Amino acid sequence: MLRAHGQAVAYARALPTTEGRPPFIITLDVGVALEVYSEFTQSGGAYIPYPDPRAHRIKLADLQNDAIRQRLRAIWLEPLALDPTRLSARVTRDIATRLAKLARSLEQSGNPPAQVAAFLMRAIFTLFAEDVGLMDKRAFTDLLESLRETPEHFVPLVEELWRKMNTGGFSATIRKKLLQFNGGLFADPSALALDKKQIALLIQAARADWKNVEPAIFGTLLERALDPLERHKLGAHYTPRAYVERLVMPTVIHPLREEWDNTKATAIVLKEQGTDIKKSKKTQKKKHEAAVAEIKGFHNRLCQLRILDPACGSGNFLYVTLEHLKRLEGEVFNVLSEWGEGLLELEGLGDTVDPHQFLGIETNPRAAAIAEAVIWIGYLQWHFRTRGDVAPPEPVLREFKNIENRDAVLQWDAIELDTDENGAPVTRWDGRTMKTHPVTSEPVPDEAARVAVERYIGPRKAQWPEADFVVGNPPFIGAARMRAALGDGYTEALRNTYPRVPESADLVMYTRHT
């Protein structure tokens, strides 16, 4: 079937450009099974197992399943309707809209935005956990339903649940034993006091399809939902997944897939040599072991990779890279499984593609926290897609500290506030807050939104962690806007630290000199 896949891909790539590439290819082992592969961009990318490496093989007996028959029917009649990103994007936008409504209500009740964001992050992961099977189905949703008329019990019951999610063990709140989640997310189990309407809003969010949330856009939408200054952009344009893949695929995935194709070709030759009945059993065994070693060696390389996004925002570039590496890892596991190799030892602690390989730097603390959650949600989605109902090892979440909340181009020893001749702090527009102009109705800077002018002590170039690949979309701030957006102190420190970068350069150019 590996050779058949290569043959089918060659046929697809040989089609005239005017005909375009098919979104699916199907290989057939007559009388045994079908294997389905997809490439929804139809732009010449790699055909990957559909819907995932665990479920892309359809045995003939599986055709008794109506859902599988409908999937095959749709491949012929409505192939693009099967693109999972279409459904998950719609689900994700719906969830973000509901969360924004709840966040706004909680802030209007007097809760600081930072506390609202932290509370909702814990609630979000709990809803995700019950939908993917990390805890009993509807365990949290049923708890919320039971508290509709008794909101005074919300805080003690939810805090007990989150304490047990942090440590693992029996939760009196839901009367079930819980896995240990840990990872820092539940280290602070604080819950906000909710009224009846706010509990109803959380229940609405709980009814969404959290299992199929799209991490590639969820982070951006969640950041907008939780940030009062960004909330008005919730329905506005966000970077689509396809745009992210335009950078991630040629930078990271295509080179690795080329390596994988070469590794498979070498391993297949060795495997076929091992089936030559003219050779001794000892020689056959050695050839088989050498073939397996080639595949396992490539898997080890995948597990050692480090991917860095030095301006990771809410983690969409890192997540998309993680997803494609997990897909590639799933293909590796499929080959080993076909060759009779057990997988449990491969997916043991430290021997699988996991979040610690995806490094990010982000100045916004809320976005950094969201990025970490997005990567874990995406990783766990792929764990269950490739491993079925097998629970991940505990603790489910780990504090890898792979997302750093700091500046990516500048480090400093201290920041001092600038003062005038009377010792009063000097202030400036915060660079973000806007108001509507009374005449033109256009958004203009709100000069009432002030922040202190700062002086940076001991500025120097920031250091990046070692990485095999660097991906991302650093912020673009033109030289003319830099002082208004970042402040005089930061701009002067940056330009003094990077004298080789002309002052007319955009902020993004400084990342090239780090």
Short mmCIF file of C-alpha atoms in Angstrom, two decimals:
data_model
loop_
_atom_site.label_atom_id
_atom_site.label_comp_id
_atom_site.label_asym_id
_atom_site.label_seq_id
_atom_site.Cartn_x
_atom_site.Cartn_y
_atom_site.Cartn_z
CA MET A 1 0.00 0.00 0.00
CA LEU A 2 2.96 2.34 0.54
CA ARG A 3 3.98 1.86 -3.08
CA ALA A 4 0.36 2.31 -4.20
CA HIS A 5 0.19 5.63 -2.33
CA GLY A 6 3.31 6.86 -4.11
CA GLN A 7 1.91 5.76 -7.46
CA ALA A 8 -1.41 7.55 -6.85
CA VAL A 9 0.37 10.77 -5.83
CA ALA A 10 2.45 10.60 -9.01
CA TYR A 11 -0.73 10.26 -11.09
CA ALA A 12 -2.28 13.28 -9.34
CA ARG A 13 0.80 15.42 -9.90
CA ALA A 14 0.95 14.44 -13.56
CA LEU A 15 -2.50 15.88 -14.27
CA PRO A 16 -2.57 19.00 -16.48
CA THR A 17 -2.50 22.24 -14.52
CA THR A 18 -5.80 23.26 -16.10
CA GLU A 19 -7.54 20.27 -14.48
CA GLY A 20 -6.25 21.00 -11.00
CA ARG A 21 -5.35 18.48 -8.33
CA PRO A 22 -7.99 16.17 -6.86
CA PRO A 23 -8.75 16.75 -3.15
CA PHE A 24 -8.64 12.98 -2.54
CA ILE A 25 -6.71 9.94 -3.66
CA ILE A 26 -7.75 6.41 -2.72
CA THR A 27 -5.57 3.31 -2.80
CA LEU A 28 -6.95 -0.21 -2.81
CA ASP A 29 -5.67 -3.55 -1.60
CA VAL A 30 -8.19 -5.68 -3.52
CA GLY A 31 -10.40 -7.70 -1.22
CA VAL A 32 -8.77 -6.26 1.91
CA ALA A 33 -8.97 -2.49 2.45
CA LEU A 34 -9.11 1.05 1.08
CA GLU A 35 -6.85 3.89 2.21
CA VAL A 36 -8.02 7.50 1.86
CA TYR A 37 -5.72 10.54 1.57
CA SER A 38 -6.64 14.22 1.23
CA GLU A 39 -5.11 17.51 0.10
CA PHE A 40 -7.82 20.14 0.36
CA THR A 41 -5.78 23.10 -0.85
CA GLN A 42 -5.45 21.35 -4.26
CA SER A 43 -2.23 23.29 -4.73
CA GLY A 44 0.32 20.50 -4.91
CA GLY A 45 0.75 19.83 -1.20
CA ALA A 46 1.23 16.43 0.40
CA TYR A 47 -1.66 13.96 0.45
CA ILE A 48 -2.17 13.02 4.09
CA PRO A 49 -4.28 10.27 5.70
CA TYR A 50 -7.95 11.27 5.96
CA PRO A 51 -9.54 11.92 8.40
CA ASP A 52 -6.41 11.03 10.39
CA PRO A 53 -3.68 8.37 10.40
CA ARG A 54 -5.71 6.10 12.67
CA ALA A 55 -8.96 6.08 10.68
CA HIS A 56 -7.86 6.49 7.05
CA ARG A 57 -7.78 2.73 6.40
CA ILE A 58 -11.22 1.27 5.65
CA LYS A 59 -11.44 -2.50 5.77
CA LEU A 60 -14.11 -4.13 3.65
CA ALA A 61 -16.01 -5.17 6.79
CA ASP A 62 -16.12 -1.47 7.79
CA LEU A 63 -18.40 -0.78 4.83
CA GLN A 64 -21.26 -2.08 6.96
CA ASN A 65 -20.93 1.19 8.89
CA ASP A 66 -23.32 3.76 7.42
CA ALA A 67 -21.10 6.70 8.44
CA ILE A 68 -18.19 5.26 6.47
CA ARG A 69 -20.37 4.64 3.44
CA GLN A 70 -21.61 8.24 3.61
CA ARG A 71 -18.01 9.47 3.84
CA LEU A 72 -17.05 7.55 0.69
CA ARG A 73 -20.16 8.82 -1.07
CA ALA A 74 -19.28 12.41 -0.20
CA ILE A 75 -15.74 11.95 -1.53
CA TRP A 76 -17.28 11.48 -4.99
CA LEU A 77 -20.19 13.92 -4.75
CA GLU A 78 -19.10 16.73 -2.37
CA PRO A 79 -15.40 16.26 -1.63
CA LEU A 80 -14.69 19.79 -0.36
CA ALA A 81 -17.57 19.53 2.14
CA LEU A 82 -15.41 17.01 4.00
CA ASP A 83 -12.69 19.58 4.72
CA PRO A 84 -12.61 19.47 8.56
CA THR A 85 -11.37 23.05 8.84
CA ARG A 86 -14.67 24.36 7.44
CA LEU A 87 -16.76 22.80 10.20
CA SER A 88 -14.27 23.48 12.99
CA ALA A 89 -13.89 27.14 11.99
CA ARG A 90 -17.66 27.63 12.24
CA VAL A 91 -17.76 25.85 15.62
CA THR A 92 -14.84 27.94 16.89
CA ARG A 93 -16.36 31.30 15.92
CA ASP A 94 -19.58 30.32 17.68
CA ILE A 95 -17.72 29.41 20.88
CA ALA A 96 -15.69 32.64 20.88
CA THR A 97 -18.85 34.74 20.49
CA ARG A 98 -20.45 33.05 23.50
CA LEU A 99 -17.32 33.49 25.60
CA ALA A 100 -17.10 37.18 24.73
CA LYS A 101 -20.65 37.70 25.97
CA LEU A 102 -19.82 35.99 29.27
CA ALA A 103 -16.52 37.86 29.65
CA ARG A 104 -18.29 41.19 29.12
CA SER A 105 -20.92 40.29 31.73
CA LEU A 106 -18.30 39.27 34.31
CA GLU A 107 -16.37 42.51 33.81
CA GLN A 108 -19.56 44.54 34.18
CA SER A 109 -20.02 42.80 37.55
CA GLY A 110 -16.76 44.40 38.70
CA ASN A 111 -14.27 41.59 38.07
CA PRO A 112 -10.86 42.72 36.73
CA PRO A 113 -10.25 41.59 33.11
CA ALA A 114 -7.15 39.58 34.10
CA GLN A 115 -9.13 37.56 36.65
CA VAL A 116 -11.96 37.04 34.17
CA ALA A 117 -9.50 35.73 31.57
CA ALA A 118 -7.83 33.33 34.04
CA PHE A 119 -11.20 32.02 35.24
CA LEU A 120 -12.48 31.46 31.71
CA MET A 121 -9.27 29.69 30.67
CA ARG A 122 -9.85 27.12 33.43
CA ALA A 123 -13.52 26.79 32.48
CA ILE A 124 -12.64 26.40 28.79
CA PHE A 125 -10.19 23.59 29.42
CA THR A 126 -12.67 21.83 31.72
CA LEU A 127 -15.31 21.93 28.97
CA PHE A 128 -12.79 20.60 26.47
CA ALA A 129 -11.74 17.85 28.91
CA GLU A 130 -15.28 16.51 29.29
CA ASP A 131 -15.90 16.54 25.54
CA VAL A 132 -12.75 14.59 24.61
CA GLY A 133 -13.07 12.06 27.45
CA LEU A 134 -10.45 13.28 29.92
CA MET A 135 -13.27 13.30 32.47
CA ASP A 136 -16.81 11.91 32.43
CA LYS A 137 -19.00 13.21 29.63
CA ARG A 138 -21.11 16.17 30.77
CA ALA A 139 -19.55 16.07 34.26
CA PHE A 140 -18.94 19.84 34.28
CA THR A 141 -22.02 20.65 32.21
CA ASP A 142 -24.28 18.69 34.57
CA LEU A 143 -22.71 20.52 37.51
CA LEU A 144 -23.50 23.87 35.88
CA GLU A 145 -27.07 22.75 35.17
CA SER A 146 -27.51 21.80 38.83
CA LEU A 147 -26.36 25.28 39.91
CA ARG A 148 -28.80 27.28 37.77
CA GLU A 149 -31.02 28.15 40.73
CA THR A 150 -28.34 28.08 43.46
CA PRO A 151 -25.49 30.27 42.18
CA GLU A 152 -24.26 30.79 45.75
CA HIS A 153 -22.85 27.24 45.61
CA PHE A 154 -20.93 27.84 42.38
CA VAL A 155 -17.61 29.02 43.85
CA PRO A 156 -17.04 26.28 46.50
CA LEU A 157 -18.08 23.43 44.20
CA VAL A 158 -16.11 24.56 41.16
CA GLU A 159 -13.03 25.37 43.23
CA GLU A 160 -13.14 21.87 44.77
CA LEU A 161 -13.34 20.37 41.28
CA TRP A 162 -10.40 22.43 40.01
CA ARG A 163 -8.28 21.61 43.08
CA LYS A 164 -8.79 17.92 42.34
CA MET A 165 -8.02 18.46 38.65
CA ASN A 166 -4.72 19.94 39.78
CA THR A 167 -3.76 17.06 42.09
CA GLY A 168 -5.83 14.18 40.74
CA GLY A 169 -8.02 11.96 42.89
CA PHE A 170 -11.64 11.75 43.95
CA SER A 171 -13.76 14.89 43.48
CA ALA A 172 -16.68 15.21 45.87
CA THR A 173 -18.24 17.77 43.53
CA ILE A 174 -18.81 15.35 40.64
CA ARG A 175 -18.38 12.14 42.70
CA LYS A 176 -15.77 10.78 40.33
CA LYS A 177 -12.06 10.09 40.35
CA LEU A 178 -10.13 12.54 38.19
CA LEU A 179 -6.86 12.34 36.31
CA GLN A 180 -4.11 14.67 37.50
CA PHE A 181 -4.07 17.62 35.12
CA ASN A 182 -1.57 19.93 36.84
CA GLY A 183 0.49 21.97 34.36
CA GLY A 184 -0.05 25.27 36.17
CA LEU A 185 -3.51 25.92 34.73
CA PHE A 186 -5.29 24.63 37.85
CA ALA A 187 -2.59 25.54 40.38
CA ASP A 188 -4.80 28.52 41.21
CA PRO A 189 -8.31 27.03 41.43
CA SER A 190 -10.05 30.36 42.01
CA ALA A 191 -13.58 30.67 40.63
CA LEU A 192 -15.54 33.88 40.19
CA ALA A 193 -18.96 34.31 41.75
CA LEU A 194 -21.56 33.98 38.98
CA ASP A 195 -25.20 34.99 39.04
CA LYS A 196 -28.01 33.01 37.38
CA LYS A 197 -27.67 34.77 34.03
CA GLN A 198 -23.90 34.25 33.95
CA ILE A 199 -24.27 30.56 34.78
CA ALA A 200 -26.77 30.34 31.92
CA LEU A 201 -24.19 31.93 29.59
CA LEU A 202 -21.57 29.40 30.70
CA ILE A 203 -24.06 26.58 30.09
CA GLN A 204 -24.60 27.92 26.56
CA ALA A 205 -20.84 27.76 26.00
CA ALA A 206 -20.77 24.23 27.46
CA ARG A 207 -23.24 23.04 24.81
CA ALA A 208 -20.81 23.86 22.01
CA ASP A 209 -18.77 21.16 20.29
CA TRP A 210 -15.49 21.60 22.17
CA LYS A 211 -14.05 18.38 20.77
CA ASN A 212 -13.91 19.91 17.28
CA VAL A 213 -12.69 23.39 18.16
CA GLU A 214 -10.08 24.61 15.65
CA PRO A 215 -6.94 25.61 17.60
CA ALA A 216 -5.47 27.35 14.54
CA ILE A 217 -8.00 30.19 14.89
CA PHE A 218 -9.31 29.56 18.41
CA GLY A 219 -6.39 31.37 20.02
CA THR A 220 -6.92 34.57 18.05
CA LEU A 221 -10.66 34.59 18.63
CA LEU A 222 -10.26 33.76 22.32
CA GLU A 223 -7.75 36.57 22.78
CA ARG A 224 -10.24 38.99 21.25
CA ALA A 225 -13.04 37.61 23.42
CA LEU A 226 -11.05 38.06 26.64
CA ASP A 227 -9.42 41.43 25.88
CA PRO A 228 -11.82 44.37 26.37
CA LEU A 229 -9.87 46.51 23.89
CA GLU A 230 -9.87 43.79 21.22
CA ARG A 231 -13.43 42.50 21.68
CA HIS A 232 -14.88 44.75 18.98
CA LYS A 233 -12.73 42.85 16.45
CA LEU A 234 -14.35 39.51 17.23
CA GLY A 235 -16.32 39.43 14.00
CA ALA A 236 -13.50 40.97 11.99
CA HIS A 237 -10.86 39.34 9.82
CA TYR A 238 -8.43 36.90 11.40
CA THR A 239 -5.52 35.04 9.81
CA PRO A 240 -7.11 31.98 8.15
CA ARG A 241 -5.51 28.60 8.65
CA ALA A 242 -4.66 28.40 4.94
CA TYR A 243 -2.49 31.52 5.26
CA VAL A 244 -0.66 30.04 8.23
CA GLU A 245 -0.04 26.86 6.25
CA ARG A 246 1.47 28.86 3.38
CA LEU A 247 4.40 29.58 5.69
CA VAL A 248 4.46 26.44 7.83
CA MET A 249 4.30 23.91 4.99
CA PRO A 250 7.30 25.01 2.87
CA THR A 251 9.34 26.05 5.90
CA VAL A 252 8.90 22.97 8.08
CA ILE A 253 6.65 20.24 6.73
CA HIS A 254 7.69 19.86 3.09
CA PRO A 255 11.39 19.31 3.94
CA LEU A 256 10.41 16.76 6.59
CA ARG A 257 8.03 14.97 4.23
CA GLU A 258 10.82 14.72 1.67
CA GLU A 259 12.98 13.12 4.37
CA TRP A 260 10.11 10.79 5.24
CA ASP A 261 9.65 9.72 1.62
CA ASN A 262 13.37 8.94 1.34
CA THR A 263 13.31 7.05 4.65
CA LYS A 264 10.31 4.98 3.54
CA ALA A 265 11.95 4.17 0.21
CA THR A 266 15.10 2.93 1.94
CA ALA A 267 13.11 0.96 4.51
CA ILE A 268 10.87 -0.66 1.88
CA VAL A 269 13.91 -1.89 -0.07
CA LEU A 270 15.34 -3.40 3.12
CA LYS A 271 11.98 -4.93 4.02
CA GLU A 272 11.62 -6.54 0.60
CA GLN A 273 15.15 -7.91 0.83
CA GLY A 274 14.10 -9.45 4.13
CA THR A 275 11.26 -11.35 2.46
CA ASP A 276 13.55 -12.99 -0.10
CA ILE A 277 13.11 -16.71 0.56
CA LYS A 278 16.50 -17.35 -1.01
CA LYS A 279 18.17 -15.64 1.96
CA SER A 280 18.71 -17.29 5.34
CA LYS A 281 16.27 -16.59 8.16
CA LYS A 282 19.05 -14.78 10.01
CA THR A 283 19.62 -12.47 7.03
CA GLN A 284 15.88 -11.93 6.61
CA LYS A 285 15.60 -10.95 10.27
CA LYS A 286 18.52 -8.52 9.99
CA LYS A 287 16.99 -6.87 6.94
CA HIS A 288 13.64 -6.52 8.73
CA GLU A 289 15.33 -5.03 11.80
CA ALA A 290 17.29 -2.62 9.61
CA ALA A 291 14.07 -1.50 7.89
CA VAL A 292 12.36 -0.92 11.24
CA ALA A 293 15.43 0.95 12.51
CA GLU A 294 15.20 3.35 9.56
CA ILE A 295 11.58 4.17 10.41
CA LYS A 296 12.24 4.48 14.14
CA GLY A 297 15.24 6.69 13.44
CA PHE A 298 13.03 9.12 11.53
CA HIS A 299 10.51 9.07 14.38
CA ASN A 300 13.28 9.89 16.84
CA ARG A 301 14.21 12.86 14.65
CA LEU A 302 10.61 14.12 14.77
CA CYS A 303 10.66 13.89 18.57
CA GLN A 304 13.90 15.88 18.82
CA LEU A 305 12.84 18.82 16.64
CA ARG A 306 12.41 22.29 18.15
CA ILE A 307 10.12 24.82 16.48
CA LEU A 308 10.29 28.51 17.51
CA ASP A 309 7.83 31.33 16.88
CA PRO A 310 9.50 34.46 18.33
CA ALA A 311 6.25 36.46 18.23
CA CYS A 312 3.81 33.63 18.78
CA GLY A 313 0.71 35.63 19.74
CA SER A 314 -1.98 33.12 20.63
CA GLY A 315 -0.10 30.18 19.13
CA ASN A 316 -1.70 29.57 15.73
CA PHE A 317 1.58 28.99 13.84
CA LEU A 318 2.88 26.66 16.53
CA TYR A 319 -0.36 24.69 16.62
CA VAL A 320 -0.53 24.20 12.84
CA THR A 321 3.07 22.97 12.88
CA LEU A 322 2.25 20.60 15.75
CA GLU A 323 -0.76 19.20 13.90
CA HIS A 324 1.22 18.41 10.78
CA LEU A 325 4.02 16.81 12.79
CA LYS A 326 1.44 14.67 14.63
CA ARG A 327 -0.03 13.65 11.27
CA LEU A 328 3.44 12.70 10.07
CA GLU A 329 4.07 10.80 13.29
CA GLY A 330 0.79 8.93 12.77
CA GLU A 331 2.02 7.79 9.35
CA VAL A 332 5.23 6.54 10.97
CA PHE A 333 3.19 4.56 13.50
CA ASN A 334 1.06 3.09 10.72
CA VAL A 335 4.11 1.73 8.91
CA LEU A 336 5.50 0.22 12.10
CA SER A 337 2.12 -1.29 12.93
CA GLU A 338 1.88 -2.88 9.47
CA TRP A 339 5.31 -4.37 10.03
CA GLY A 340 4.28 -5.92 13.32
CA GLU A 341 5.94 -3.46 15.68
CA GLY A 342 4.28 -2.50 18.98
CA LEU A 343 3.61 1.20 19.52
CA LEU A 344 3.23 1.50 23.28
CA GLU A 345 6.96 1.81 23.85
CA LEU A 346 7.17 4.45 21.11
CA GLU A 347 4.50 6.61 22.70
CA GLY A 348 5.94 6.34 26.16
CA LEU A 349 7.13 9.33 28.16
CA GLY A 350 9.42 11.55 26.13
CA ASP A 351 9.12 9.55 22.89
CA THR A 352 6.32 11.25 21.01
CA VAL A 353 5.85 14.64 19.37
CA ASP A 354 4.54 16.80 22.22
CA PRO A 355 4.15 20.46 23.29
CA HIS A 356 7.64 20.85 24.78
CA GLN A 357 9.04 20.99 21.22
CA PHE A 358 7.05 24.11 20.31
CA LEU A 359 8.71 27.24 21.65
CA GLY A 360 7.16 30.68 21.70
CA ILE A 361 8.02 34.21 22.82
CA GLU A 362 5.17 36.66 23.42
CA THR A 363 5.02 40.04 25.17
CA ASN A 364 1.28 39.92 25.95
CA PRO A 365 0.77 37.77 29.08
CA ARG A 366 -2.82 36.90 28.16
CA ALA A 367 -1.83 35.82 24.65
CA ALA A 368 1.09 33.78 26.03
CA ALA A 369 -1.26 31.88 28.37
CA ILE A 370 -3.70 31.30 25.51
CA ALA A 371 -0.89 30.03 23.26
CA GLU A 372 0.11 27.44 25.85
CA ALA A 373 -3.51 26.29 26.24
CA VAL A 374 -4.01 26.17 22.45
CA ILE A 375 -0.97 23.93 21.97
CA TRP A 376 -2.14 21.55 24.71
CA ILE A 377 -5.69 21.42 23.35
CA GLY A 378 -4.36 20.66 19.87
CA TYR A 379 -1.96 18.04 21.18
CA LEU A 380 -4.70 16.27 23.15
CA GLN A 381 -7.06 16.36 20.16
CA TRP A 382 -4.43 14.52 18.14
CA HIS A 383 -3.66 12.14 20.98
CA PHE A 384 -7.24 10.87 20.90
CA ARG A 385 -7.43 10.89 17.10
CA THR A 386 -4.38 8.64 16.86
CA ARG A 387 -4.73 6.60 20.07
CA GLY A 388 -8.49 6.23 20.42
CA ASP A 389 -9.76 6.17 24.01
CA VAL A 390 -6.33 5.59 25.56
CA ALA A 391 -5.81 8.23 28.28
CA PRO A 392 -2.61 10.29 28.05
CA PRO A 393 0.01 9.80 30.78
CA GLU A 394 -0.41 11.82 33.98
CA PRO A 395 -0.06 14.64 34.62
CA VAL A 396 -2.12 15.41 31.53
CA LEU A 397 -0.65 18.94 31.38
CA ARG A 398 3.00 19.65 32.12
CA GLU A 399 4.78 22.88 32.85
CA PHE A 400 7.35 22.82 30.07
CA LYS A 401 7.66 26.63 30.19
CA ASN A 402 7.98 26.51 26.41
CA ILE A 403 6.01 29.75 25.96
CA GLU A 404 7.99 32.69 27.37
CA ASN A 405 6.22 35.91 28.28
CA ARG A 406 8.89 38.44 27.30
CA ASP A 407 10.15 40.67 24.50
CA ALA A 408 11.68 38.87 21.52
CA VAL A 409 14.16 41.54 20.41
CA LEU A 410 15.11 43.49 23.54
CA GLN A 411 16.18 42.61 27.09
CA TRP A 412 16.91 45.06 29.91
CA ASP A 413 17.90 45.22 33.56
CA ALA A 414 15.18 47.59 34.77
CA ILE A 415 12.57 50.12 33.69
CA GLU A 416 12.36 53.53 35.34
CA LEU A 417 9.53 56.03 34.97
CA ASP A 418 10.38 59.34 33.34
CA THR A 419 9.47 62.42 35.40
CA ASP A 420 9.18 66.13 34.73
CA GLU A 421 10.98 68.95 36.58
CA ASN A 422 8.47 68.65 39.41
CA GLY A 423 9.01 64.91 39.82
CA ALA A 424 5.60 64.03 38.37
CA PRO A 425 5.44 61.04 35.98
CA VAL A 426 5.44 61.92 32.28
CA THR A 427 2.65 60.16 30.37
CA ARG A 428 1.73 59.44 26.75
CA TRP A 429 -1.16 57.93 24.78
CA ASP A 430 -1.23 54.17 25.37
CA GLY A 431 -0.97 53.45 21.64
CA ARG A 432 -4.10 51.27 21.63
CA THR A 433 -7.25 52.92 22.92
CA MET A 434 -9.36 54.67 20.30
CA LYS A 435 -12.48 56.86 20.36
CA THR A 436 -14.92 57.98 17.70
CA HIS A 437 -14.27 61.43 16.24
CA PRO A 438 -17.36 63.63 16.84
CA VAL A 439 -17.29 65.05 13.30
CA THR A 440 -15.87 62.35 11.01
CA SER A 441 -17.02 59.34 13.09
CA GLU A 442 -13.63 57.80 12.34
CA PRO A 443 -11.66 56.04 15.11
CA VAL A 444 -8.95 58.33 16.48
CA PRO A 445 -6.50 58.01 19.42
CA ASP A 446 -8.13 58.54 22.81
CA GLU A 447 -5.70 60.95 24.47
CA ALA A 448 -7.36 60.30 27.83
CA ALA A 449 -5.92 56.76 27.80
CA ARG A 450 -2.46 57.42 29.23
CA VAL A 451 0.51 55.30 30.26
CA ALA A 452 3.77 56.37 31.87
CA VAL A 453 6.80 57.21 29.73
CA GLU A 454 9.56 54.74 30.57
CA ARG A 455 13.36 54.64 30.43
CA TYR A 456 15.06 51.28 29.82
CA ILE A 457 18.15 50.55 31.91
CA GLY A 458 20.80 48.23 30.47
CA PRO A 459 19.08 47.38 27.17
CA ARG A 460 20.62 44.59 25.06
CA LYS A 461 19.71 42.13 22.35
CA ALA A 462 17.27 39.41 23.39
CA GLN A 463 18.40 35.79 23.21
CA TRP A 464 16.33 33.14 21.47
CA PRO A 465 16.24 29.48 22.48
CA GLU A 466 17.89 27.03 20.10
CA ALA A 467 15.53 25.76 17.41
CA ASP A 468 15.61 23.74 14.20
CA PHE A 469 12.94 25.84 12.51
CA VAL A 470 11.68 29.40 13.02
CA VAL A 471 8.15 30.23 11.87
CA GLY A 472 5.65 32.98 12.55
CA ASN A 473 4.37 36.40 11.60
CA PRO A 474 6.20 39.07 13.65
CA PRO A 475 4.46 42.41 14.24
CA PHE A 476 4.83 45.06 11.56
CA ILE A 477 5.08 48.58 13.00
CA GLY A 478 6.44 51.25 10.68
CA ALA A 479 9.15 53.64 11.82
CA ALA A 480 6.73 56.58 11.80
CA ARG A 481 4.32 54.79 14.18
CA MET A 482 6.87 53.17 16.44
CA ARG A 483 7.10 55.88 19.09
CA ALA A 484 3.32 56.22 19.38
CA ALA A 485 2.79 52.47 19.57
CA LEU A 486 5.77 51.45 21.72
CA GLY A 487 6.82 54.64 23.50
CA ASP A 488 9.90 56.85 23.22
CA GLY A 489 11.82 54.89 25.84
CA TYR A 490 11.44 51.53 24.14
CA THR A 491 12.04 52.93 20.65
CA GLU A 492 15.26 54.67 21.69
CA ALA A 493 16.52 51.62 23.58
CA LEU A 494 15.78 49.41 20.58
CA ARG A 495 17.51 51.67 18.06
CA ASN A 496 20.55 52.15 20.30
CA THR A 497 20.84 48.39 20.79
CA TYR A 498 20.67 47.68 17.04
CA PRO A 499 22.79 50.45 15.47
CA ARG A 500 23.13 48.50 12.19
CA VAL A 501 19.36 48.66 11.61
CA PRO A 502 18.41 52.03 10.04
CA GLU A 503 15.92 54.13 12.01
CA SER A 504 13.64 54.09 8.97
CA ALA A 505 13.20 50.32 9.33
CA ASP A 506 9.99 48.59 10.38
CA LEU A 507 9.95 46.82 13.75
CA VAL A 508 9.87 43.44 11.99
CA MET A 509 13.39 44.01 10.65
CA TYR A 510 14.83 43.85 14.17
CA THR A 511 13.88 40.17 14.38
CA ARG A 512 16.28 39.52 11.49
CA HIS A 513 19.19 40.83 13.55
CA THR A 514 18.47 39.09 16.87
#
